[in-house]
Amino acid sequence: MALRYDTPRLMRWNARAYDSSFGYVSAHGAPLIELLDPQPGERILDLGCGTGVLTADIAARGTTVLGMDGSAAMIEVAVSQHPRLEFMVGEGSNFGVGVPYDAVFSNAALHWMGHPDAVIRCVRTALTPGGRFVAEMGGAGNCAALTSAMLTAWRENGLPEPELPWYFPSPAEYAARLEQGGFTVRLLEYFDRPTPLDECPNGAADWVRMFASSLLDGVPPATVEPLLRRVNELAAPALRRESGWVADYVRLRFAAVRA
Ligand code: BEZ
């Protein structure tokens, strides 16, 4: 294992809670690994690897994997849980790797990265000609009920409209970016994936605490609880079922090759 360098963090993560309460993020990655189809001996970059769960699954196929994430907290956990694997802290829109990779893989991470064209440029540069870029991210309309409840609750509480930290492109937009960035798109899927929030007894409020914690920074402490209660009230009609809370995820999944 090597921790290669550090960069500023864009998002504070509770990395251990991420694994225990939001393990579905990695659990949903299995079909994406099948699409990647890692071959023994290949060199693969896991971009936005989080705590390294899928990095380890890819390594188990006999590949050499480097896990990279913008969050030092995530990488600390990844290193401690997978001490034989290599990880580094790095920004998706500004990274370089010393050797050419056969594939870049990314699950539920690209929507956190600003400057999508710069991300695509870095990925292309990291790949050998013909190398694969296989990824899944939130697509247009992702978490629409969740974010609409948030924006309404913020407004009702007299708070400035929060700038949401995610990028959820349409399939047409992202395909155009890939093609302009020097990739041939082989597969592009856009689908709803309602996602049970099994480990979130407080439903949308727990989701906001985990995934939008930076937006709570500017909220007066006494307002946080009533604000999140209101998010739950507003989101419940769309997202609370008898069986529990279900997040309205929409996925964009693609496989592209470096042209
Ligand atoms: C997602 O995986 O779609 C996602 C996760 C957290 C915040 C926003 C989107």
Coordinates of C-alpha atoms and ligand atoms in Angstrom, one line a residue:
M1 CA 0.0 0.0 0.0
A2 CA 1.1 3.5 -0.6
L3 CA -0.6 6.8 0.2
R4 CA 0.7 8.9 -2.6
Y5 CA -0.2 12.5 -2.0
D6 CA -2.8 14.7 -0.5
T7 CA -5.1 17.5 -1.9
P8 CA -7.7 19.7 -0.3
R9 CA -11.0 18.0 0.5
L10 CA -14.1 19.3 -1.1
M11 CA -16.5 17.4 1.1
R12 CA -16.4 16.3 4.7
W13 CA -17.3 12.6 4.9
N14 CA -18.1 10.4 7.8
A15 CA -16.3 7.5 6.1
R16 CA -17.2 4.8 8.6
A17 CA -20.9 5.8 8.6
Y18 CA -20.7 5.8 4.8
D19 CA -19.9 2.1 4.9
S20 CA -22.3 1.0 7.7
S21 CA -25.3 3.1 6.7
F22 CA -24.8 3.6 3.0
G23 CA -23.2 0.3 2.0
Y24 CA -25.8 0.1 -0.8
V25 CA -23.6 2.6 -2.7
S26 CA -21.0 -0.2 -3.1
A27 CA -23.5 -3.0 -3.2
H28 CA -25.0 -1.6 -6.3
G29 CA -21.6 -1.6 -8.0
A30 CA -21.5 -5.3 -8.7
P31 CA -23.2 -5.0 -12.2
L32 CA -20.8 -2.3 -13.1
I33 CA -17.8 -4.5 -12.3
E34 CA -19.4 -7.1 -14.7
L35 CA -19.6 -4.4 -17.4
L36 CA -15.9 -3.5 -16.7
D37 CA -15.0 -7.2 -17.1
P38 CA -11.6 -6.9 -15.4
Q39 CA -9.0 -9.3 -16.8
P40 CA -6.1 -10.7 -14.8
G41 CA -3.0 -8.6 -15.2
E42 CA -4.9 -5.4 -16.2
R43 CA -4.0 -2.1 -14.6
I44 CA -7.2 -0.4 -13.4
L45 CA -7.9 2.9 -11.8
D46 CA -10.9 3.2 -9.5
L47 CA -11.8 6.8 -9.6
G48 CA -13.7 8.0 -6.6
C49 CA -13.1 4.8 -4.8
G50 CA -14.5 5.8 -1.4
T51 CA -13.6 3.3 1.2
G52 CA -12.3 0.8 -1.4
V53 CA -14.9 -1.9 -1.3
L54 CA -15.2 -2.1 -5.1
T55 CA -11.4 -1.5 -5.5
A56 CA -10.9 -4.7 -3.5
D57 CA -13.5 -6.6 -5.7
I58 CA -11.7 -5.5 -8.8
A59 CA -8.3 -6.5 -7.3
A60 CA -9.7 -9.9 -6.5
R61 CA -10.1 -10.5 -10.3
G62 CA -6.3 -10.6 -10.6
T63 CA -5.8 -6.9 -11.6
T64 CA -3.5 -4.2 -10.3
V65 CA -5.7 -1.5 -9.0
L66 CA -5.1 2.0 -7.8
G67 CA -8.0 3.5 -5.8
M68 CA -8.2 7.3 -5.9
D69 CA -10.6 9.6 -4.0
G70 CA -10.8 13.3 -3.2
S71 CA -11.6 12.6 0.4
A72 CA -8.6 11.9 2.7
A73 CA -11.1 10.5 5.3
M74 CA -12.3 7.9 2.8
I75 CA -8.7 7.0 1.7
E76 CA -7.7 6.6 5.4
V77 CA -10.5 4.0 5.8
A78 CA -9.7 2.3 2.5
V79 CA -6.0 2.0 3.5
S80 CA -6.8 0.6 6.9
Q81 CA -9.3 -1.9 5.4
H82 CA -7.3 -3.0 2.4
P83 CA -3.7 -2.6 3.5
R84 CA -2.3 -4.6 0.5
L85 CA -3.9 -2.3 -2.1
E86 CA -2.7 1.0 -3.4
F87 CA -4.6 4.2 -2.8
M88 CA -4.1 7.9 -3.3
V89 CA -5.9 11.1 -2.5
G90 CA -6.5 13.1 -5.7
E91 CA -9.1 15.2 -7.5
G92 CA -10.9 13.8 -10.5
S93 CA -10.5 17.0 -12.5
N94 CA -6.8 17.4 -11.8
F95 CA -4.9 14.1 -11.5
G96 CA -2.1 12.3 -13.4
V97 CA -0.8 8.8 -13.1
G98 CA 2.7 7.8 -14.1
V99 CA 1.8 4.7 -16.2
P100 CA -1.0 4.0 -18.7
Y101 CA -4.0 2.2 -17.4
D102 CA -6.2 -0.4 -19.2
A103 CA -9.4 0.9 -17.7
V104 CA -10.8 3.6 -15.5
F105 CA -13.7 2.6 -13.4
S106 CA -16.0 4.9 -11.4
N107 CA -19.1 4.1 -9.3
A108 CA -21.3 6.9 -7.8
A109 CA -18.5 9.4 -7.8
L110 CA -18.4 11.4 -11.1
H111 CA -21.5 13.5 -9.9
W112 CA -19.4 14.8 -7.0
M113 CA -16.6 16.1 -9.3
G114 CA -16.7 19.6 -10.8
H115 CA -15.4 20.4 -14.2
P116 CA -16.6 17.3 -16.1
D117 CA -14.6 18.0 -19.2
A118 CA -11.4 18.2 -17.1
V119 CA -12.4 14.9 -15.5
I120 CA -12.8 13.3 -18.9
R121 CA -9.5 14.8 -20.1
C122 CA -7.7 13.4 -17.1
V123 CA -9.3 10.0 -17.6
R124 CA -8.3 9.9 -21.3
T125 CA -4.7 10.9 -20.4
A126 CA -4.6 8.1 -17.8
L127 CA -5.7 5.4 -20.4
T128 CA -3.8 3.5 -22.9
P129 CA -5.2 3.8 -26.5
G130 CA -8.3 1.6 -26.6
G131 CA -8.5 1.7 -22.8
R132 CA -12.0 1.6 -21.3
F133 CA -13.9 4.1 -19.2
V134 CA -16.7 2.4 -17.4
A135 CA -18.8 4.3 -14.9
E136 CA -22.1 4.9 -13.2
M137 CA -23.3 8.2 -11.8
G138 CA -26.4 10.2 -11.0
G139 CA -28.2 11.2 -14.2
A140 CA -30.6 14.1 -14.9
G141 CA -33.5 14.0 -12.4
N142 CA -31.5 12.1 -9.8
C143 CA -32.8 12.7 -6.3
A144 CA -35.4 15.2 -7.6
A145 CA -37.8 14.7 -4.7
L146 CA -35.1 14.8 -2.1
T147 CA -33.5 17.9 -3.5
S148 CA -36.9 19.6 -4.0
A149 CA -37.8 18.9 -0.4
M150 CA -34.4 20.4 0.7
L151 CA -34.8 23.6 -1.4
T152 CA -38.3 24.2 -0.1
A153 CA -37.4 23.5 3.5
W154 CA -34.4 25.9 3.2
R155 CA -36.6 28.6 1.7
E156 CA -39.4 28.2 4.3
N157 CA -36.8 28.6 7.1
G158 CA -35.6 31.9 5.6
L159 CA -32.2 30.4 4.6
P160 CA -30.4 31.3 1.4
E161 CA -30.9 28.8 -1.4
P162 CA -28.1 26.2 -1.0
E163 CA -25.9 25.4 -4.0
L164 CA -26.2 21.7 -4.5
P165 CA -22.8 20.1 -4.9
W166 CA -23.8 17.5 -7.5
Y167 CA -23.7 17.3 -11.3
F168 CA -26.4 15.1 -12.8
P169 CA -26.2 15.3 -16.6
S170 CA -28.6 14.0 -19.2
P171 CA -27.4 11.0 -21.3
A172 CA -27.2 13.3 -24.4
E173 CA -25.1 15.9 -22.6
Y174 CA -22.6 13.3 -21.1
A175 CA -22.3 11.4 -24.4
A176 CA -21.4 14.6 -26.2
R177 CA -18.8 15.4 -23.6
L178 CA -17.3 11.9 -23.9
E179 CA -17.2 12.1 -27.7
Q180 CA -15.7 15.6 -27.6
G181 CA -13.2 14.4 -25.1
G182 CA -11.9 11.7 -27.3
F183 CA -14.0 8.7 -26.4
T184 CA -16.2 6.3 -28.4
V185 CA -19.4 5.5 -26.5
R186 CA -20.1 1.8 -26.7
L187 CA -23.0 1.7 -24.2
L188 CA -25.1 4.3 -22.4
E189 CA -28.0 3.5 -20.1
Y190 CA -30.3 5.8 -18.2
F191 CA -32.7 4.3 -15.7
D192 CA -34.6 4.8 -12.5
R193 CA -33.2 2.9 -9.6
P194 CA -35.4 3.5 -6.5
T195 CA -33.0 2.8 -3.6
P196 CA -34.3 1.7 -0.2
L197 CA -32.7 3.6 2.6
D198 CA -32.8 0.6 4.9
E199 CA -30.3 1.9 7.4
C200 CA -31.9 5.4 7.7
P201 CA -34.5 5.4 10.4
N202 CA -34.8 9.1 10.0
G203 CA -35.3 8.8 6.2
A204 CA -34.4 11.8 4.1
A205 CA -33.0 13.7 7.1
D206 CA -30.3 11.0 7.5
W207 CA -29.6 11.1 3.8
V208 CA -29.1 14.9 4.0
R209 CA -26.8 14.6 7.0
M210 CA -24.6 12.0 5.1
F211 CA -24.6 13.4 1.6
A212 CA -25.3 17.1 2.0
S213 CA -23.5 17.8 5.3
S214 CA -21.6 20.7 3.8
L215 CA -25.0 22.5 3.2
L216 CA -25.8 22.3 6.9
D217 CA -22.6 24.2 7.7
G218 CA -24.2 27.6 7.1
V219 CA -27.4 26.7 9.0
P220 CA -27.7 28.0 12.6
P221 CA -27.4 25.1 15.0
A222 CA -30.9 25.6 16.5
T223 CA -32.4 25.5 13.0
V224 CA -30.9 22.2 11.9
E225 CA -33.3 19.8 13.6
P226 CA -36.5 21.7 12.6
L227 CA -35.1 22.1 9.1
L228 CA -34.5 18.4 8.7
R229 CA -37.9 17.5 10.2
R230 CA -39.4 19.7 7.5
V231 CA -37.3 18.0 4.8
N232 CA -38.8 14.7 6.0
E233 CA -42.4 16.0 5.9
L234 CA -42.0 17.4 2.4
A235 CA -40.2 14.3 1.0
A236 CA -42.4 11.7 2.7
P237 CA -45.3 11.7 0.2
A238 CA -42.9 10.8 -2.6
L239 CA -40.4 8.7 -0.8
R240 CA -41.8 7.0 2.3
R241 CA -43.4 3.7 1.7
E242 CA -44.9 1.2 4.1
S243 CA -41.7 -0.7 3.9
G244 CA -39.5 2.3 4.6
W245 CA -37.8 5.2 2.8
V246 CA -36.8 4.9 -0.8
A247 CA -34.5 7.4 -2.5
D248 CA -35.4 8.4 -6.0
Y249 CA -32.1 7.6 -7.7
V250 CA -31.7 7.9 -11.5
R251 CA -28.5 6.3 -12.9
L252 CA -26.4 7.1 -15.9
R253 CA -24.2 4.1 -16.8
F254 CA -21.8 4.0 -19.6
A255 CA -18.9 2.2 -21.2
A256 CA -16.6 4.1 -23.5
V257 CA -13.2 3.5 -25.1
R258 CA -10.4 5.9 -25.7
A259 CA -10.6 6.6 -29.4
Ligands
BEZ1 C1 -26.1 9.3 -6.0 O1 -25.3 8.2 -5.8 O2 -26.8 9.4 -6.9 C2 -26.0 10.4 -5.0 C3 -25.5 10.1 -3.7 C4 -25.4 11.2 -2.8 C5 -25.8 12.4 -3.2 C6 -26.3 12.6 -4.4 C7 -26.4 11.6 -5.3

